[in-house]
Amino acid sequence: MEYRSTRGLRGRRLSLQIDDAVRAKTYGTRRVCVVEGCNTFLSAYNPSNICALHNGGWRDELKRPTRKQHPREEMTRNCSFEPCGREFVTSNPAKKYCSDACRMKAFQARAVAARQAELGTSLQARRAS
Ligand SMILES: [Zn+2]
Ligand SMILES: [Zn+2]
């Protein structure tokens, strides 16, 4: 008796029709990402064989070559070796020092600082024990 009162049949039929309509415009369900080890089900609206997550990664890789194509912009920087601090122009974003001399000096200064820090902590450790 209760089965009759639920007019679910009508609703179900309606949703089935919608389902068919959607399926016609989509790429099918139950497809899995082609990336090995990834079992993500693909959205029916995803035209590729890769899930959104891996798709994003691919897009990132596509970005890299385009960045290379652009000529490097020249920029003005200040030497990272503090006693120097001279302004220099470079097209290399990784370059931090105005010259090799500063780079070497900064490297040596860092080594000395590291050694001093090490000595400091070992002294503290000795004091603590
Ligand atoms: Zn994936
Ligand atoms: Zn310098």
mmCIF file of C-alpha atoms and ligand atoms in Angstrom:
data_model
loop_
_atom_site.group_PDB
_atom_site.id
_atom_site.type_symbol
_atom_site.label_atom_id
_atom_site.label_comp_id
_atom_site.label_asym_id
_atom_site.label_seq_id
_atom_site.Cartn_x
_atom_site.Cartn_y
_atom_site.Cartn_z
ATOM 1 C CA MET A 1 0.000 0.000 0.000
ATOM 2 C CA GLU A 2 2.735 2.343 0.883
ATOM 3 C CA TYR A 3 4.458 1.567 -2.371
ATOM 4 C CA ARG A 4 1.552 3.030 -4.293
ATOM 5 C CA SER A 5 1.532 6.247 -2.331
ATOM 6 C CA THR A 6 5.150 6.979 -3.221
ATOM 7 C CA ARG A 7 5.000 8.559 -6.616
ATOM 8 C CA GLY A 8 8.658 7.836 -7.044
ATOM 9 C CA LEU A 9 8.190 6.111 -10.359
ATOM 10 C CA ARG A 10 7.367 9.296 -12.112
ATOM 11 C CA GLY A 11 10.288 11.092 -10.579
ATOM 12 C CA ARG A 12 12.627 8.274 -11.444
ATOM 13 C CA ARG A 13 11.582 8.301 -15.048
ATOM 14 C CA LEU A 14 12.144 12.044 -15.231
ATOM 15 C CA SER A 15 15.638 11.747 -13.805
ATOM 16 C CA LEU A 16 16.420 8.950 -16.229
ATOM 17 C CA GLN A 17 15.484 11.174 -19.127
ATOM 18 C CA ILE A 18 17.740 13.885 -17.828
ATOM 19 C CA ASP A 19 20.479 11.311 -17.409
ATOM 20 C CA ASP A 20 20.234 10.322 -21.048
ATOM 21 C CA ALA A 21 20.333 13.903 -22.152
ATOM 22 C CA VAL A 22 23.429 14.546 -20.105
ATOM 23 C CA ARG A 23 25.157 11.418 -21.308
ATOM 24 C CA ALA A 24 24.799 12.509 -24.900
ATOM 25 C CA LYS A 25 26.872 15.613 -24.253
ATOM 26 C CA THR A 26 29.479 14.045 -22.043
ATOM 27 C CA TYR A 27 32.317 11.608 -22.436
ATOM 28 C CA GLY A 28 30.870 8.732 -20.480
ATOM 29 C CA THR A 29 31.235 7.727 -16.898
ATOM 30 C CA ARG A 30 33.274 5.015 -15.265
ATOM 31 C CA ARG A 31 36.458 6.144 -16.958
ATOM 32 C CA VAL A 32 39.579 6.160 -14.835
ATOM 33 C CA CYS A 33 42.591 8.456 -15.005
ATOM 34 C CA VAL A 34 45.223 7.019 -17.351
ATOM 35 C CA VAL A 35 48.065 7.984 -15.035
ATOM 36 C CA GLU A 36 49.489 4.814 -13.545
ATOM 37 C CA GLY A 37 48.474 4.228 -9.961
ATOM 38 C CA CYS A 38 45.764 6.851 -10.125
ATOM 39 C CA ASN A 39 42.330 5.331 -9.876
ATOM 40 C CA THR A 40 40.418 8.572 -9.849
ATOM 41 C CA PHE A 41 37.181 8.323 -11.742
ATOM 42 C CA LEU A 42 37.033 10.921 -14.444
ATOM 43 C CA SER A 43 34.259 13.410 -14.561
ATOM 44 C CA ALA A 44 31.909 12.851 -17.450
ATOM 45 C CA TYR A 45 32.600 16.449 -18.384
ATOM 46 C CA ASN A 46 36.345 15.896 -18.590
ATOM 47 C CA PRO A 47 37.284 15.462 -22.242
ATOM 48 C CA SER A 48 40.748 14.112 -21.441
ATOM 49 C CA ASN A 49 41.800 10.772 -20.052
ATOM 50 C CA ILE A 50 43.494 12.358 -17.071
ATOM 51 C CA CYS A 51 41.917 13.380 -13.799
ATOM 52 C CA ALA A 52 41.811 17.048 -12.852
ATOM 53 C CA LEU A 53 44.705 16.609 -10.429
ATOM 54 C CA HIS A 54 47.098 15.152 -12.992
ATOM 55 C CA ASN A 55 45.782 17.411 -15.677
ATOM 56 C CA GLY A 56 46.881 20.387 -13.592
ATOM 57 C CA GLY A 57 50.384 18.932 -13.346
ATOM 58 C CA TRP A 58 50.595 18.617 -17.072
ATOM 59 C CA ARG A 59 49.524 22.177 -17.498
ATOM 60 C CA ASP A 60 52.341 23.266 -15.210
ATOM 61 C CA GLU A 61 54.848 21.446 -17.367
ATOM 62 C CA LEU A 62 53.485 23.152 -20.413
ATOM 63 C CA LYS A 63 54.146 26.478 -18.748
ATOM 64 C CA ARG A 64 57.839 25.845 -18.300
ATOM 65 C CA PRO A 65 58.960 25.919 -21.931
ATOM 66 C CA THR A 66 57.011 29.100 -22.609
ATOM 67 C CA ARG A 67 58.903 30.754 -19.780
ATOM 68 C CA LYS A 68 62.162 29.708 -21.419
ATOM 69 C CA GLN A 69 61.161 31.237 -24.718
ATOM 70 C CA HIS A 70 60.951 34.670 -23.209
ATOM 71 C CA PRO A 71 64.290 36.442 -23.058
ATOM 72 C CA ARG A 72 65.416 36.877 -19.503
ATOM 73 C CA GLU A 73 64.653 40.242 -18.126
ATOM 74 C CA GLU A 74 67.476 42.248 -16.727
ATOM 75 C CA MET A 75 67.031 43.303 -13.143
ATOM 76 C CA THR A 76 68.827 45.506 -10.726
ATOM 77 C CA ARG A 77 69.818 43.804 -7.504
ATOM 78 C CA ASN A 78 71.908 44.565 -4.504
ATOM 79 C CA CYS A 79 74.867 42.387 -3.725
ATOM 80 C CA SER A 80 73.894 39.907 -1.020
ATOM 81 C CA PHE A 81 77.334 40.225 0.519
ATOM 82 C CA GLU A 82 76.385 42.789 3.119
ATOM 83 C CA PRO A 83 79.651 44.703 3.462
ATOM 84 C CA CYS A 84 79.448 45.269 -0.291
ATOM 85 C CA GLY A 85 75.748 45.731 -1.058
ATOM 86 C CA ARG A 86 76.612 47.162 -4.448
ATOM 87 C CA GLU A 87 73.911 47.435 -7.057
ATOM 88 C CA PHE A 88 74.380 45.276 -10.087
ATOM 89 C CA VAL A 89 72.367 44.353 -13.134
ATOM 90 C CA THR A 90 71.780 40.735 -13.996
ATOM 91 C CA SER A 91 69.468 38.616 -16.070
ATOM 92 C CA ASN A 92 70.057 35.628 -13.840
ATOM 93 C CA PRO A 93 67.460 35.496 -11.033
ATOM 94 C CA ALA A 94 69.729 33.148 -9.084
ATOM 95 C CA LYS A 95 72.615 35.567 -9.037
ATOM 96 C CA LYS A 96 72.977 37.146 -5.624
ATOM 97 C CA TYR A 97 76.365 38.788 -5.666
ATOM 98 C CA CYS A 98 77.810 41.528 -7.806
ATOM 99 C CA SER A 99 80.945 39.538 -8.503
ATOM 100 C CA ASP A 100 82.636 36.206 -7.930
ATOM 101 C CA ALA A 101 84.811 37.870 -5.346
ATOM 102 C CA CYS A 102 81.757 38.798 -3.272
ATOM 103 C CA ARG A 103 80.305 35.345 -3.770
ATOM 104 C CA MET A 104 83.509 33.795 -2.417
ATOM 105 C CA LYS A 105 83.716 36.242 0.471
ATOM 106 C CA ALA A 106 80.093 35.631 1.366
ATOM 107 C CA PHE A 107 80.692 31.896 1.200
ATOM 108 C CA GLN A 108 83.702 32.165 3.493
ATOM 109 C CA ALA A 109 81.811 34.454 5.865
ATOM 110 C CA ARG A 110 78.982 31.939 6.002
ATOM 111 C CA ALA A 111 81.429 29.118 6.720
ATOM 112 C CA VAL A 112 83.008 31.134 9.514
ATOM 113 C CA ALA A 113 79.598 32.026 10.926
ATOM 114 C CA ALA A 114 78.553 28.395 10.792
ATOM 115 C CA ARG A 115 81.714 27.346 12.611
ATOM 116 C CA GLN A 116 81.196 30.025 15.232
ATOM 117 C CA ALA A 117 77.590 28.922 15.693
ATOM 118 C CA GLU A 118 78.776 25.362 16.051
ATOM 119 C CA LEU A 119 81.354 26.372 18.617
ATOM 120 C CA GLY A 120 78.708 28.395 20.429
ATOM 121 C CA THR A 121 76.276 25.528 20.672
ATOM 122 C CA SER A 122 78.992 23.085 21.753
ATOM 123 C CA LEU A 123 80.096 25.562 24.407
ATOM 124 C CA GLN A 124 76.503 25.859 25.584
ATOM 125 C CA ALA A 125 76.193 22.102 25.573
ATOM 126 C CA ARG A 126 79.363 21.822 27.668
ATOM 127 C CA ARG A 127 78.034 24.405 30.045
ATOM 128 C CA ALA A 128 74.719 22.635 30.335
ATOM 129 C CA SER A 129 76.268 19.271 31.199
HETATM 130 ZN ZN ZN B 1 44.999 11.068 -11.918
HETATM 131 ZN ZN ZN B 2 79.394 42.719 -4.056
#
